[in-house]
Structures are given as structure tokens and as C-alpha cells.
CSV table of C-alpha atoms and ligand atoms in Angstrom, one decimal:
chain,number,residue,atom,x,y,z
T,1,MET,CA,22.0,43.3,-17.6
T,2,ALA,CA,20.2,41.6,-20.4
T,3,THR,CA,18.1,43.4,-22.9
T,4,ILE,CA,16.3,41.4,-25.5
T,5,THR,CA,15.7,43.2,-28.9
T,6,LEU,CA,14.0,42.0,-31.9
T,7,GLU,CA,14.2,43.6,-35.0
T,8,SER,CA,12.1,43.1,-38.0
T,9,VAL,CA,11.6,39.3,-37.0
T,10,THR,CA,9.6,36.8,-39.2
T,11,LYS,CA,9.5,33.3,-38.7
T,12,GLU,CA,8.1,31.0,-41.2
T,13,TYR,CA,7.5,27.3,-41.3
T,14,ASP,CA,6.8,24.9,-44.2
T,15,LYS,CA,3.7,23.0,-43.2
T,16,GLY,CA,3.5,21.7,-46.7
T,17,ARG,CA,4.3,18.1,-47.8
T,18,ILE,CA,7.5,16.7,-49.5
T,19,THR,CA,6.1,17.3,-52.8
T,20,GLN,CA,4.3,20.6,-52.1
T,21,LYS,CA,5.7,23.5,-50.1
T,22,LYS,CA,3.1,25.6,-48.0
T,23,ILE,CA,5.0,28.4,-46.2
T,24,VAL,CA,3.2,29.9,-43.2
T,25,SER,CA,4.4,32.9,-41.0
T,26,ALA,CA,4.1,32.2,-37.5
T,27,VAL,CA,5.0,35.6,-36.4
T,28,THR,CA,5.7,38.5,-39.0
T,29,ASN,CA,7.8,41.6,-38.7
T,30,ILE,CA,8.1,41.8,-34.9
T,31,ASN,CA,9.9,44.6,-33.5
T,32,LEU,CA,10.2,44.6,-29.7
T,33,LYS,CA,12.4,45.6,-26.8
T,34,ILE,CA,12.4,44.1,-23.5
T,35,GLU,CA,14.5,45.6,-20.7
T,36,GLN,CA,16.1,43.8,-17.8
T,37,GLY,CA,13.8,43.5,-14.7
T,38,GLU,CA,10.5,44.0,-16.9
T,39,PHE,CA,7.4,41.7,-16.6
T,40,VAL,CA,5.7,41.2,-19.9
T,41,PHE,CA,2.7,39.2,-20.6
T,42,VAL,CA,2.3,37.9,-24.3
T,43,LEU,CA,-1.5,37.7,-24.9
T,44,GLY,CA,-3.1,36.2,-27.8
T,45,SER,CA,-5.3,33.3,-29.0
T,46,SER,CA,-4.2,30.0,-29.8
T,47,GLY,CA,-2.2,30.1,-32.8
T,48,ALA,CA,-1.4,33.7,-32.8
T,49,GLY,CA,2.4,33.2,-32.5
T,50,LYS,CA,2.8,33.4,-28.7
T,51,SER,CA,5.1,30.0,-28.5
T,52,THR,CA,7.1,31.0,-31.5
T,53,LEU,CA,7.8,34.6,-30.2
T,54,LEU,CA,8.9,33.1,-26.8
T,55,ARG,CA,11.3,30.5,-28.5
T,56,LEU,CA,12.7,33.3,-30.8
T,57,MET,CA,13.5,35.4,-27.7
T,58,ALA,CA,15.0,32.4,-25.8
T,59,GLY,CA,17.3,31.7,-28.8
T,60,ASP,CA,15.7,28.3,-29.1
T,61,THR,CA,14.8,28.7,-32.7
T,62,ARG,CA,16.1,31.0,-35.5
T,63,PRO,CA,14.2,33.8,-37.3
T,64,THR,CA,13.8,33.4,-41.1
T,65,ARG,CA,14.3,37.0,-41.4
T,66,GLY,CA,15.4,39.8,-38.9
T,67,ARG,CA,17.6,39.6,-35.9
T,68,VAL,CA,17.2,38.6,-32.2
T,69,LEU,CA,19.7,40.2,-29.9
T,70,LEU,CA,20.4,39.6,-26.1
T,71,ASP,CA,22.3,42.8,-25.4
T,72,ASP,CA,24.4,42.9,-28.5
T,73,ILE,CA,24.6,39.4,-29.2
T,74,ASP,CA,22.7,38.2,-32.2
T,75,LEU,CA,21.5,34.8,-30.9
T,76,ALA,CA,21.4,33.3,-34.5
T,77,LYS,CA,25.1,33.9,-34.9
T,78,LEU,CA,26.1,32.4,-31.8
T,79,PRO,CA,29.0,29.9,-32.1
T,80,GLU,CA,28.2,26.5,-30.8
T,81,ARG,CA,30.6,26.8,-28.0
T,82,ARG,CA,29.2,29.7,-26.6
T,83,ARG,CA,25.7,28.4,-26.5
T,84,PRO,CA,25.7,26.9,-23.1
T,85,GLN,CA,26.9,29.9,-21.5
T,86,ILE,CA,24.0,31.9,-23.1
T,87,ARG,CA,21.5,29.3,-22.2
T,88,ARG,CA,22.3,29.7,-18.5
T,89,ARG,CA,21.2,33.4,-18.6
T,90,TYR,CA,17.6,31.9,-19.4
T,91,GLY,CA,15.2,29.8,-17.3
T,92,VAL,CA,12.5,28.3,-19.6
T,93,VAL,CA,9.3,26.6,-18.9
T,94,TRP,CA,7.8,25.2,-22.0
T,95,GLN,CA,4.3,23.9,-22.4
T,96,GLN,CA,5.3,19.9,-22.3
T,97,PRO,CA,6.3,18.8,-18.9
T,98,ARG,CA,9.8,17.7,-18.8
T,99,MET,CA,10.0,15.5,-15.7
T,100,ILE,CA,11.7,12.4,-15.7
T,101,GLU,CA,9.4,10.1,-13.8
T,102,ASP,CA,11.9,7.8,-12.2
T,103,ARG,CA,14.0,10.5,-10.6
T,104,THR,CA,13.2,12.4,-7.4
T,105,ILE,CA,12.1,16.1,-7.8
T,106,PHE,CA,15.5,17.0,-6.3
T,107,ASP,CA,17.4,15.2,-9.1
T,108,ASN,CA,15.0,16.6,-11.7
T,109,ILE,CA,16.0,20.1,-10.6
T,110,ALA,CA,19.5,19.3,-10.3
T,111,ILE,CA,19.8,18.0,-13.9
T,112,THR,CA,20.7,21.4,-15.6
T,113,MET,CA,23.1,22.2,-12.9
T,114,ARG,CA,24.9,18.8,-13.4
T,115,ALA,CA,24.8,19.2,-17.1
T,116,ALA,CA,26.7,22.6,-16.5
T,117,HIS,CA,29.1,20.8,-14.2
T,118,ALA,CA,28.1,22.6,-11.2
T,119,PRO,CA,30.1,21.5,-8.1
T,120,LYS,CA,28.2,19.2,-5.8
T,121,LYS,CA,28.2,21.7,-3.0
T,122,ARG,CA,26.4,24.3,-5.1
T,123,ILE,CA,23.8,21.8,-6.0
T,124,VAL,CA,22.9,20.5,-2.4
T,125,GLU,CA,22.7,24.5,-1.7
T,126,ALA,CA,20.8,25.7,-5.0
T,127,VAL,CA,18.2,23.0,-5.1
T,128,PRO,CA,16.5,23.4,-1.7
T,129,LYS,CA,16.8,27.1,-2.1
T,130,ALA,CA,14.9,26.9,-5.6
T,131,LEU,CA,12.3,24.7,-3.9
T,132,GLY,CA,12.1,26.9,-1.0
T,133,ILE,CA,11.2,30.1,-3.2
T,134,VAL,CA,8.5,27.9,-4.7
T,135,GLY,CA,7.2,26.9,-1.5
T,136,LEU,CA,7.9,23.2,-1.9
T,137,ARG,CA,11.1,22.5,0.2
T,138,ASN,CA,9.6,19.3,1.5
T,139,THR,CA,9.0,17.5,-1.8
T,140,ALA,CA,12.7,17.2,-2.9
T,141,MET,CA,12.8,13.3,-2.2
T,142,ARG,CA,9.5,12.6,-3.9
T,143,TYR,CA,8.8,11.6,-7.5
T,144,PRO,CA,6.9,13.8,-9.9
T,145,HIS,CA,3.8,11.5,-9.8
T,146,GLU,CA,3.6,12.0,-6.1
T,147,VAL,CA,2.8,15.8,-6.4
T,148,SER,CA,-0.3,17.6,-7.8
T,149,GLY,CA,-0.4,19.4,-11.3
T,150,GLY,CA,-0.2,22.9,-9.5
T,151,GLU,CA,2.8,21.6,-7.3
T,152,LEU,CA,4.6,20.1,-10.6
T,153,MET,CA,4.2,23.6,-12.2
T,154,ARG,CA,6.2,25.0,-9.4
T,155,VAL,CA,8.6,22.2,-9.8
T,156,GLU,CA,9.2,23.2,-13.2
T,157,LEU,CA,9.7,26.9,-12.0
T,158,ALA,CA,12.1,25.8,-9.5
T,159,ARG,CA,14.2,24.1,-12.1
T,160,ALA,CA,13.8,27.1,-14.3
T,161,ILE,CA,15.3,29.4,-11.6
T,162,VAL,CA,17.8,27.1,-10.0
T,163,ASN,CA,20.7,28.8,-12.0
T,164,SER,CA,19.6,32.1,-10.9
T,165,PRO,CA,18.7,33.1,-14.5
T,166,GLU,CA,18.6,36.8,-15.6
T,167,ILE,CA,15.3,36.0,-17.9
T,168,LEU,CA,12.5,33.6,-17.2
T,169,ILE,CA,10.5,32.6,-20.0
T,170,ILE,CA,7.2,30.7,-19.5
T,171,ASP,CA,4.7,29.3,-22.0
T,172,GLU,CA,1.2,29.3,-20.7
T,173,PRO,CA,2.0,28.1,-17.0
T,174,THR,CA,-1.6,28.4,-16.0
T,175,ALA,CA,-3.4,26.7,-18.9
T,176,ASN,CA,-4.3,23.4,-16.9
T,177,LEU,CA,-4.6,24.8,-13.4
T,178,ASP,CA,-7.6,25.7,-11.4
T,179,ASN,CA,-8.0,29.5,-10.6
T,180,ASP,CA,-6.7,29.4,-7.2
T,181,THR,CA,-3.4,27.6,-8.2
T,182,ALA,CA,-3.1,29.7,-11.1
T,183,TRP,CA,-3.1,32.7,-8.7
T,184,ASP,CA,-0.5,31.1,-6.6
T,185,ILE,CA,1.8,30.6,-9.7
T,186,MET,CA,1.1,34.1,-10.7
T,187,GLN,CA,2.1,35.5,-7.4
T,188,LEU,CA,5.2,33.6,-7.5
T,189,LEU,CA,6.2,35.0,-10.6
T,190,ASP,CA,5.7,38.5,-9.5
T,191,GLU,CA,8.0,37.7,-6.5
T,192,ILE,CA,10.7,36.3,-8.7
T,193,ASN,CA,10.2,39.3,-10.8
T,194,ARG,CA,10.7,41.7,-7.7
T,195,ARG,CA,14.2,40.0,-7.2
T,196,GLY,CA,15.3,41.2,-10.4
T,197,THR,CA,14.5,38.5,-13.1
T,198,THR,CA,12.9,39.5,-16.2
T,199,VAL,CA,9.6,37.5,-16.6
T,200,ILE,CA,8.2,36.9,-20.1
T,201,MET,CA,5.0,34.8,-19.9
T,202,ALA,CA,2.6,33.9,-22.7
T,203,THR,CA,-0.9,33.4,-21.9
T,204,HIS,CA,-4.6,33.5,-23.2
T,205,ALA,CA,-5.9,34.4,-19.8
T,206,LYS,CA,-7.2,37.9,-20.0
T,207,SER,CA,-8.5,38.0,-16.6
T,208,PHE,CA,-5.0,37.9,-14.9
T,209,VAL,CA,-3.5,40.3,-17.5
T,210,ASN,CA,-6.2,42.9,-16.5
T,211,ILE,CA,-5.7,42.5,-12.8
T,212,LEU,CA,-2.0,42.4,-12.7
T,213,ARG,CA,-1.2,45.5,-14.5
T,214,LYS,CA,2.2,44.4,-16.3
T,215,ARG,CA,3.2,45.3,-19.7
T,216,VAL,CA,1.0,43.4,-22.2
T,217,VAL,CA,2.2,42.5,-25.8
T,218,THR,CA,-0.8,41.3,-27.9
T,219,LEU,CA,-0.3,39.2,-31.0
T,220,SER,CA,-2.9,38.5,-33.5
T,221,ASP,CA,-2.2,36.3,-36.3
T,222,GLY,CA,1.6,36.7,-35.8
T,223,ARG,CA,1.6,40.6,-35.6
T,224,ILE,CA,1.9,42.8,-32.5
T,225,ILE,CA,-1.6,44.7,-32.4
T,226,GLY,CA,-0.9,46.1,-29.0
T,227,ASP,CA,1.9,47.0,-26.6
T,228,VAL,CA,0.6,48.6,-23.2
T,229,GLN,CA,3.1,49.6,-20.8
T,230,LYS,CA,2.9,48.4,-17.1
T,231,GLY,CA,0.6,50.3,-14.8
T,232,ARG,CA,-1.6,51.8,-17.5
T,233,TYR,CA,-5.2,51.6,-16.8
T,234,GLY,CA,-7.7,50.1,-19.2
T,235,TYR,CA,-8.7,46.7,-19.9
T,236,ILE,CA,-7.5,44.3,-22.6
T,237,VAL,CA,-10.6,43.2,-24.5
M,1,ADP,P1,0.5,30.0,-30.1
M,1,ADP,O1,1.6,29.9,-29.0
M,1,ADP,O2,-0.1,31.4,-29.8
M,1,ADP,O3,-0.5,29.1,-30.0
M,1,ADP,P2,2.3,29.1,-32.0
M,1,ADP,O4,3.5,30.1,-31.9
M,1,ADP,O5,2.5,27.8,-31.4
M,1,ADP,O6,1.0,29.9,-31.6
M,1,ADP,O7,1.8,29.0,-33.5
M,1,ADP,C1,1.7,30.2,-34.7
M,1,ADP,C2,1.5,29.5,-36.0
M,1,ADP,O8,2.7,28.8,-36.3
M,1,ADP,C3,0.5,28.3,-36.2
M,1,ADP,O9,-0.4,28.6,-37.2
M,1,ADP,C4,1.3,27.1,-35.9
M,1,ADP,O10,0.4,26.0,-36.5
M,1,ADP,C5,2.5,27.4,-36.5
M,1,ADP,N1,3.7,26.8,-36.0
M,1,ADP,C6,4.3,26.8,-35.0
M,1,ADP,N2,5.3,25.9,-34.8
M,1,ADP,C7,5.3,25.2,-36.0
M,1,ADP,C8,6.1,24.3,-36.4
M,1,ADP,N3,7.3,23.7,-35.5
M,1,ADP,N4,5.9,23.8,-37.6
M,1,ADP,C9,4.8,24.1,-38.3
M,1,ADP,N5,4.1,25.2,-37.9
M,1,ADP,C10,4.3,25.7,-36.8
């Protein structure tokens, strides 16, 4: 089980210069609980604080105030030696693609497993399985520049799920994709979620959010202005 809890979380950045501080609050006083198996959209316009919220939930950045808990573990207080173990419970896809161009897609996906010293036997099983889930079984020996943008997004997803994470966090996966491809990605995320993985996805695409009827947490200027539970009717405007 993996429950994420944010308690009065604020994250501030210093956007000033060396001589003059300028503190801005990216997210302010967030209280939120996400249970294992949920599918949650984090909706908001650019600069609303979506990426910051996702990074806080992944333990990728520490709150300035408040606490982020994974079950009863305070992510900011985690000793360095326990970090890899916690990190493996998450699959993450950030906005910047992280493919290594001169490595095959197989190797790009295997990287996180090799880093975790997974046995070779497990790697040769898990990588094709992850590629199979995203519908790209035949691309393992290709290089990143040999596949399309939509396929690359799916490779990123394969890499994020290869360690069978409990939680999948994705920042704007459909931003640069055409509508059909974006839909394919959404279907795929839905399927991954049905297998039991918590899916938390940032987006500004209200059209998908309205049709899919998942839980929607809406951010504006770093604050939660709406939290609509799954299956509730009514459009997000
Ligand atoms: P979104 O993902 O909704 O576009 P972000 O979380 O990226 O929003 O940004 C929220 C606010 O925090 C913005 O004003 C942004 O400029 C600021 N911000 C985010 N990350 C940093 C950073 N590393 N340093 C300084 N300011 C940041």
C-alpha cells in the first residue's frame, strides 16, 4: 500500500539575484491525500504549481513548510541510504525527455534496473514486458531518434513502469502530442491504473479531464481551488 499525504505544504523558491532575495511561493498550504490505486489529474494553467506539487509528492524536492508522507514516512527526513528503496516505489516521467541517444531503447529502459543492481535474468524479462504493455515490443533494438514523438512518450512510460512501481507520476505527457496519440497515452495510463498502480498526472488539457471522469485536483496560483472525486458529473471549466 502507498498513501501519499501532504500536510500544510508550502514550497518557496528564491527567484531573486544574489544581492536581492525575491521569494515566490510555487505551492501554498496544500492539504491532500491520495490513496493507493487512485487516478488523479492535477489540473491548472502554466505556472499554477503542478510540476512543483508532483515533485513534492515524488520526494524529488523538499517542502519549505509542512510534511509530505508516503504512508507514515516523512520524505524530507528520509536518510540517504533509504532513498533508493523509496525511489523504486515511484515511476516518474518528467517533462524533459531523458533518453540517451546512443543507447538502444532496451538499454534506456534497463538503466534504472541496472542502477538498482537487478539480476540480468530479471532485466531481460522485465524490459520486453514493459515494452509490451505500452505496445512497443518490437522497438527494443531501435535508437530513440528512430521512433516517433508518441512512441518516445510510450518508451518513457515503459521505463517508468519497468520496476512495477506502486505510484506513477507524470508531468504533462500529452503536451506535444497530436490528439489521437494523446488519447492512446491516456488509454494506456488508464490500463496501468487498472492493474493497481496509482496514477497522478499533471495536465492543462481540460478536454481529456472532462471525458475521463477521474479525480481532478485543480490548482490556481499554487493553491488547491477544487478537488472533484472520481465519477462526479459536471465539467471543469
Ligand atoms: P506548472 O507546472 O503548473 O507550470 P510550476 O510548478 O512549474 O507550475 O511553477 C510554479 C511557480 O514556481 C512558477 O512561478 C515558477 O516560475 C516557480 N518555480 C518552479 N520551479 C522553480 C525553480 N526551480 N526555481 C524558481 N522558481 C520556480
